[in-house]
Amino acid sequence: MNLYLRYFDKEILVENVDDAIAFLADIDEIGMNPDLEQDIRAYAASDVFYPKRYKIRPRVYFIIIKTDAASMKDFKDKKAVHSADAGESRQMPPVMAKLTEERFGWYEGQIDFKRVLLVPGTGKFQYRDTHFVARVKAHSGMDCYTRIVDHLSQRVDARSQFPSAKGKNFKFVYLGQCK
């Protein structure tokens, strides 16, 4: 596993953590110290593959990325992108899989959306957070979401804003089969 390091326009691809620490020690602004060295060694030894960012001062960072790239050209061309599990990356995310799972029956859907309401005293409009719960017959969680949004869009101001079905503002529960 190689390490890619970048600080502004200074960058390097190294094969071991000692070379990475030597590169960083040569940059005066970074201020290499034993705590930073220990943290970099721990990151390099860990199973974590996301990039690590270290703060130098406000809005100034250097980054370290683990990569399988053998050269800087391979890294820049993204030829050695690491994936945790190649088969897993082709599948849908768990939220999408749950949303699109076909299961006809009753669903209880909860949606939190921004509703446009008229303020009586001023005659102006404002957004209000609104919680809505409904039980619907649907084929999937996504169908439940679509039916709720269709129902609400016919009854509230067209400027109201509905969240994504994949977000935290929509939840659903499968209640059981319908007859």
mmCIF file of N, CA, C and O in Angstrom, residues 124-170:
data_model
loop_
_atom_site.group_PDB
_atom_site.id
_atom_site.type_symbol
_atom_site.label_atom_id
_atom_site.label_comp_id
_atom_site.label_asym_id
_atom_site.label_seq_id
_atom_site.Cartn_x
_atom_site.Cartn_y
_atom_site.Cartn_z
ATOM 1 N N LYS A 124 -47.818 38.039 3.536
ATOM 2 C CA LYS A 124 -46.641 37.429 2.917
ATOM 3 C C LYS A 124 -46.658 35.926 3.175
ATOM 4 O O LYS A 124 -47.385 35.431 4.029
ATOM 5 N N PHE A 125 -45.819 35.217 2.439
ATOM 6 C CA PHE A 125 -45.737 33.773 2.584
ATOM 7 C C PHE A 125 -44.444 33.393 3.298
ATOM 8 O O PHE A 125 -43.441 34.111 3.205
ATOM 9 N N GLN A 126 -44.491 32.267 4.012
ATOM 10 C CA GLN A 126 -43.282 31.762 4.671
ATOM 11 C C GLN A 126 -43.281 30.247 4.645
ATOM 12 O O GLN A 126 -44.321 29.623 4.489
ATOM 13 N N TYR A 127 -42.075 29.685 4.798
ATOM 14 C CA TYR A 127 -41.932 28.231 4.856
ATOM 15 C C TYR A 127 -42.096 27.783 6.302
ATOM 16 O O TYR A 127 -41.555 28.382 7.219
ATOM 17 N N ARG A 128 -42.857 26.697 6.488
ATOM 18 C CA ARG A 128 -43.014 26.099 7.813
ATOM 19 C C ARG A 128 -42.687 24.623 7.714
ATOM 20 O O ARG A 128 -43.121 23.934 6.793
ATOM 21 N N ASP A 129 -41.922 24.124 8.687
ATOM 22 C CA ASP A 129 -41.654 22.693 8.754
ATOM 23 C C ASP A 129 -42.955 21.984 9.095
ATOM 24 O O ASP A 129 -43.630 22.332 10.070
ATOM 25 N N THR A 130 -43.301 20.987 8.307
ATOM 26 C CA THR A 130 -44.561 20.272 8.490
ATOM 27 C C THR A 130 -44.288 18.779 8.508
ATOM 28 O O THR A 130 -43.552 18.259 7.677
ATOM 29 N N HIS A 131 -44.899 18.091 9.471
ATOM 30 C CA HIS A 131 -44.771 16.638 9.609
ATOM 31 C C HIS A 131 -46.085 16.030 9.135
ATOM 32 O O HIS A 131 -47.161 16.443 9.550
ATOM 33 N N PHE A 132 -46.010 15.049 8.242
ATOM 34 C CA PHE A 132 -47.213 14.413 7.699
ATOM 35 C C PHE A 132 -47.032 12.901 7.757
ATOM 36 O O PHE A 132 -45.987 12.376 7.387
ATOM 37 N N VAL A 133 -48.062 12.209 8.225
ATOM 38 C CA VAL A 133 -48.056 10.743 8.311
ATOM 39 C C VAL A 133 -49.285 10.221 7.578
ATOM 40 O O VAL A 133 -50.382 10.757 7.740
ATOM 41 N N ALA A 134 -49.093 9.175 6.779
ATOM 42 C CA ALA A 134 -50.217 8.579 6.057
ATOM 43 C C ALA A 134 -49.998 7.085 5.922
ATOM 44 O O ALA A 134 -48.865 6.608 5.858
ATOM 45 N N ARG A 135 -51.103 6.358 5.857
ATOM 46 C CA ARG A 135 -51.068 4.925 5.558
ATOM 47 C C ARG A 135 -51.613 4.743 4.159
ATOM 48 O O ARG A 135 -52.715 5.202 3.855
ATOM 49 N N VAL A 136 -50.837 4.076 3.324
ATOM 50 C CA VAL A 136 -51.217 3.913 1.918
ATOM 51 C C VAL A 136 -50.980 2.476 1.454
ATOM 52 O O VAL A 136 -50.143 1.777 2.007
ATOM 53 N N LYS A 137 -51.723 2.074 0.418
ATOM 54 C CA LYS A 137 -51.447 0.822 -0.273
ATOM 55 C C LYS A 137 -50.379 1.125 -1.298
ATOM 56 O O LYS A 137 -50.514 2.064 -2.085
ATOM 57 N N ALA A 138 -49.313 0.349 -1.298
ATOM 58 C CA ALA A 138 -48.214 0.611 -2.225
ATOM 59 C C ALA A 138 -47.483 -0.681 -2.545
ATOM 60 O O ALA A 138 -47.650 -1.700 -1.870
ATOM 61 N N HIS A 139 -46.655 -0.614 -3.588
ATOM 62 C CA HIS A 139 -45.864 -1.768 -4.016
ATOM 63 C C HIS A 139 -44.461 -1.771 -3.418
ATOM 64 O O HIS A 139 -43.790 -2.791 -3.420
ATOM 65 N N SER A 140 -44.006 -0.612 -2.947
ATOM 66 C CA SER A 140 -42.653 -0.499 -2.382
ATOM 67 C C SER A 140 -42.583 0.781 -1.554
ATOM 68 O O SER A 140 -43.517 1.593 -1.556
ATOM 69 N N GLY A 141 -41.471 0.980 -0.887
ATOM 70 C CA GLY A 141 -41.266 2.211 -0.124
ATOM 71 C C GLY A 141 -41.254 3.425 -1.027
ATOM 72 O O GLY A 141 -41.771 4.492 -0.682
ATOM 73 N N MET A 142 -40.679 3.273 -2.216
ATOM 74 C CA MET A 142 -40.631 4.382 -3.172
ATOM 75 C C MET A 142 -42.031 4.710 -3.675
ATOM 76 O O MET A 142 -42.379 5.883 -3.843
ATOM 77 N N ASP A 143 -42.841 3.693 -3.908
ATOM 78 C CA ASP A 143 -44.221 3.911 -4.329
ATOM 79 C C ASP A 143 -44.992 4.620 -3.215
ATOM 80 O O ASP A 143 -45.808 5.516 -3.490
ATOM 81 N N CYS A 144 -44.751 4.250 -1.976
ATOM 82 C CA CYS A 144 -45.367 4.914 -0.819
ATOM 83 C C CYS A 144 -45.009 6.403 -0.829
ATOM 84 O O CYS A 144 -45.872 7.271 -0.676
ATOM 85 N N TYR A 145 -43.726 6.705 -1.023
ATOM 86 C CA TYR A 145 -43.259 8.106 -1.072
ATOM 87 C C TYR A 145 -43.963 8.862 -2.199
ATOM 88 O O TYR A 145 -44.470 9.968 -2.007
ATOM 89 N N THR A 146 -44.010 8.269 -3.370
ATOM 90 C CA THR A 146 -44.619 8.914 -4.540
ATOM 91 C C THR A 146 -46.093 9.211 -4.293
ATOM 92 O O THR A 146 -46.577 10.303 -4.610
ATOM 93 N N ARG A 147 -46.801 8.268 -3.708
ATOM 94 C CA ARG A 147 -48.233 8.470 -3.443
ATOM 95 C C ARG A 147 -48.460 9.586 -2.419
ATOM 96 O O ARG A 147 -49.371 10.396 -2.574
ATOM 97 N N ILE A 148 -47.620 9.646 -1.388
ATOM 98 C CA ILE A 148 -47.761 10.700 -0.377
ATOM 99 C C ILE A 148 -47.466 12.067 -0.986
ATOM 100 O O ILE A 148 -48.210 13.031 -0.784
ATOM 101 N N VAL A 149 -46.391 12.168 -1.753
ATOM 102 C CA VAL A 149 -46.030 13.451 -2.357
ATOM 103 C C VAL A 149 -47.097 13.882 -3.361
ATOM 104 O O VAL A 149 -47.456 15.066 -3.415
ATOM 105 N N ASP A 150 -47.628 12.953 -4.150
ATOM 106 C CA ASP A 150 -48.707 13.295 -5.091
ATOM 107 C C ASP A 150 -49.924 13.824 -4.347
ATOM 108 O O ASP A 150 -50.540 14.813 -4.761
ATOM 109 N N HIS A 151 -50.278 13.177 -3.256
ATOM 110 C CA HIS A 151 -51.424 13.612 -2.449
ATOM 111 C C HIS A 151 -51.186 15.023 -1.899
ATOM 112 O O HIS A 151 -52.060 15.891 -2.003
ATOM 113 N N LEU A 152 -50.004 15.247 -1.330
ATOM 114 C CA LEU A 152 -49.714 16.555 -0.735
ATOM 115 C C LEU A 152 -49.600 17.664 -1.778
ATOM 116 O O LEU A 152 -50.053 18.790 -1.546
ATOM 117 N N SER A 153 -49.014 17.357 -2.921
ATOM 118 C CA SER A 153 -48.812 18.400 -3.927
ATOM 119 C C SER A 153 -50.137 18.921 -4.491
ATOM 120 O O SER A 153 -50.192 20.038 -5.002
ATOM 121 N N GLN A 154 -51.214 18.133 -4.375
ATOM 122 C CA GLN A 154 -52.533 18.587 -4.810
ATOM 123 C C GLN A 154 -53.220 19.448 -3.751
ATOM 124 O O GLN A 154 -54.203 20.110 -4.037
ATOM 125 N N ARG A 155 -52.674 19.446 -2.527
ATOM 126 C CA ARG A 155 -53.360 20.110 -1.423
ATOM 127 C C ARG A 155 -52.586 21.254 -0.773
ATOM 128 O O ARG A 155 -53.119 21.952 0.072
ATOM 129 N N VAL A 156 -51.336 21.424 -1.138
ATOM 130 C CA VAL A 156 -50.539 22.514 -0.564
ATOM 131 C C VAL A 156 -50.040 23.416 -1.693
ATOM 132 O O VAL A 156 -50.125 23.073 -2.867
ATOM 133 N N ASP A 157 -49.515 24.562 -1.323
ATOM 134 C CA ASP A 157 -48.978 25.522 -2.286
ATOM 135 C C ASP A 157 -47.885 24.859 -3.131
ATOM 136 O O ASP A 157 -47.075 24.086 -2.619
ATOM 137 N N ALA A 158 -47.850 25.164 -4.418
ATOM 138 C CA ALA A 158 -46.898 24.545 -5.338
ATOM 139 C C ALA A 158 -45.451 24.873 -5.000
ATOM 140 O O ALA A 158 -44.536 24.183 -5.440
ATOM 141 N N ARG A 159 -45.212 25.925 -4.216
ATOM 142 C CA ARG A 159 -43.844 26.300 -3.841
ATOM 143 C C ARG A 159 -43.314 25.484 -2.663
ATOM 144 O O ARG A 159 -42.161 25.615 -2.283
ATOM 145 N N SER A 160 -44.153 24.639 -2.087
ATOM 146 C CA SER A 160 -43.713 23.783 -0.983
ATOM 147 C C SER A 160 -42.594 22.870 -1.462
ATOM 148 O O SER A 160 -42.549 22.491 -2.628
ATOM 149 N N GLN A 161 -41.698 22.511 -0.546
ATOM 150 C CA GLN A 161 -40.522 21.721 -0.900
ATOM 151 C C GLN A 161 -40.576 20.357 -0.220
ATOM 152 O O GLN A 161 -40.691 20.276 1.001
ATOM 153 N N PHE A 162 -40.455 19.307 -1.026
ATOM 154 C CA PHE A 162 -40.495 17.944 -0.511
ATOM 155 C C PHE A 162 -39.090 17.358 -0.513
ATOM 156 O O PHE A 162 -38.320 17.569 -1.446
ATOM 157 N N PRO A 163 -38.752 16.604 0.528
ATOM 158 C CA PRO A 163 -37.403 16.029 0.607
ATOM 159 C C PRO A 163 -37.251 14.829 -0.326
ATOM 160 O O PRO A 163 -38.234 14.310 -0.863
ATOM 161 N N SER A 164 -36.033 14.387 -0.471
ATOM 162 C CA SER A 164 -35.743 13.185 -1.248
ATOM 163 C C SER A 164 -36.232 11.964 -0.472
ATOM 164 O O SER A 164 -36.222 11.939 0.756
ATOM 165 N N ALA A 165 -36.635 10.944 -1.199
ATOM 166 C CA ALA A 165 -37.065 9.694 -0.556
ATOM 167 C C ALA A 165 -35.897 9.024 0.160
ATOM 168 O O ALA A 165 -36.085 8.276 1.113
ATOM 169 N N LYS A 166 -34.662 9.298 -0.299
ATOM 170 C CA LYS A 166 -33.477 8.664 0.283
ATOM 171 C C LYS A 166 -32.978 9.375 1.533
ATOM 172 O O LYS A 166 -32.117 8.868 2.231
ATOM 173 N N GLY A 167 -33.501 10.556 1.814
ATOM 174 C CA GLY A 167 -33.000 11.356 2.932
ATOM 175 C C GLY A 167 -33.602 10.976 4.269
ATOM 176 O O GLY A 167 -34.443 10.076 4.385
ATOM 177 N N LYS A 168 -33.194 11.707 5.281
ATOM 178 C CA LYS A 168 -33.647 11.424 6.645
ATOM 179 C C LYS A 168 -35.042 11.966 6.925
ATOM 180 O O LYS A 168 -35.623 11.667 7.959
ATOM 181 N N ASN A 169 -35.604 12.759 6.012
ATOM 182 C CA ASN A 169 -36.916 13.352 6.236
ATOM 183 C C ASN A 169 -38.062 12.519 5.686
ATOM 184 O O ASN A 169 -39.195 12.971 5.650
ATOM 185 N N PHE A 170 -37.766 11.313 5.220
ATOM 186 C CA PHE A 170 -38.817 10.375 4.822
ATOM 187 C C PHE A 170 -38.523 9.026 5.436
ATOM 188 O O PHE A 170 -37.425 8.494 5.309
#
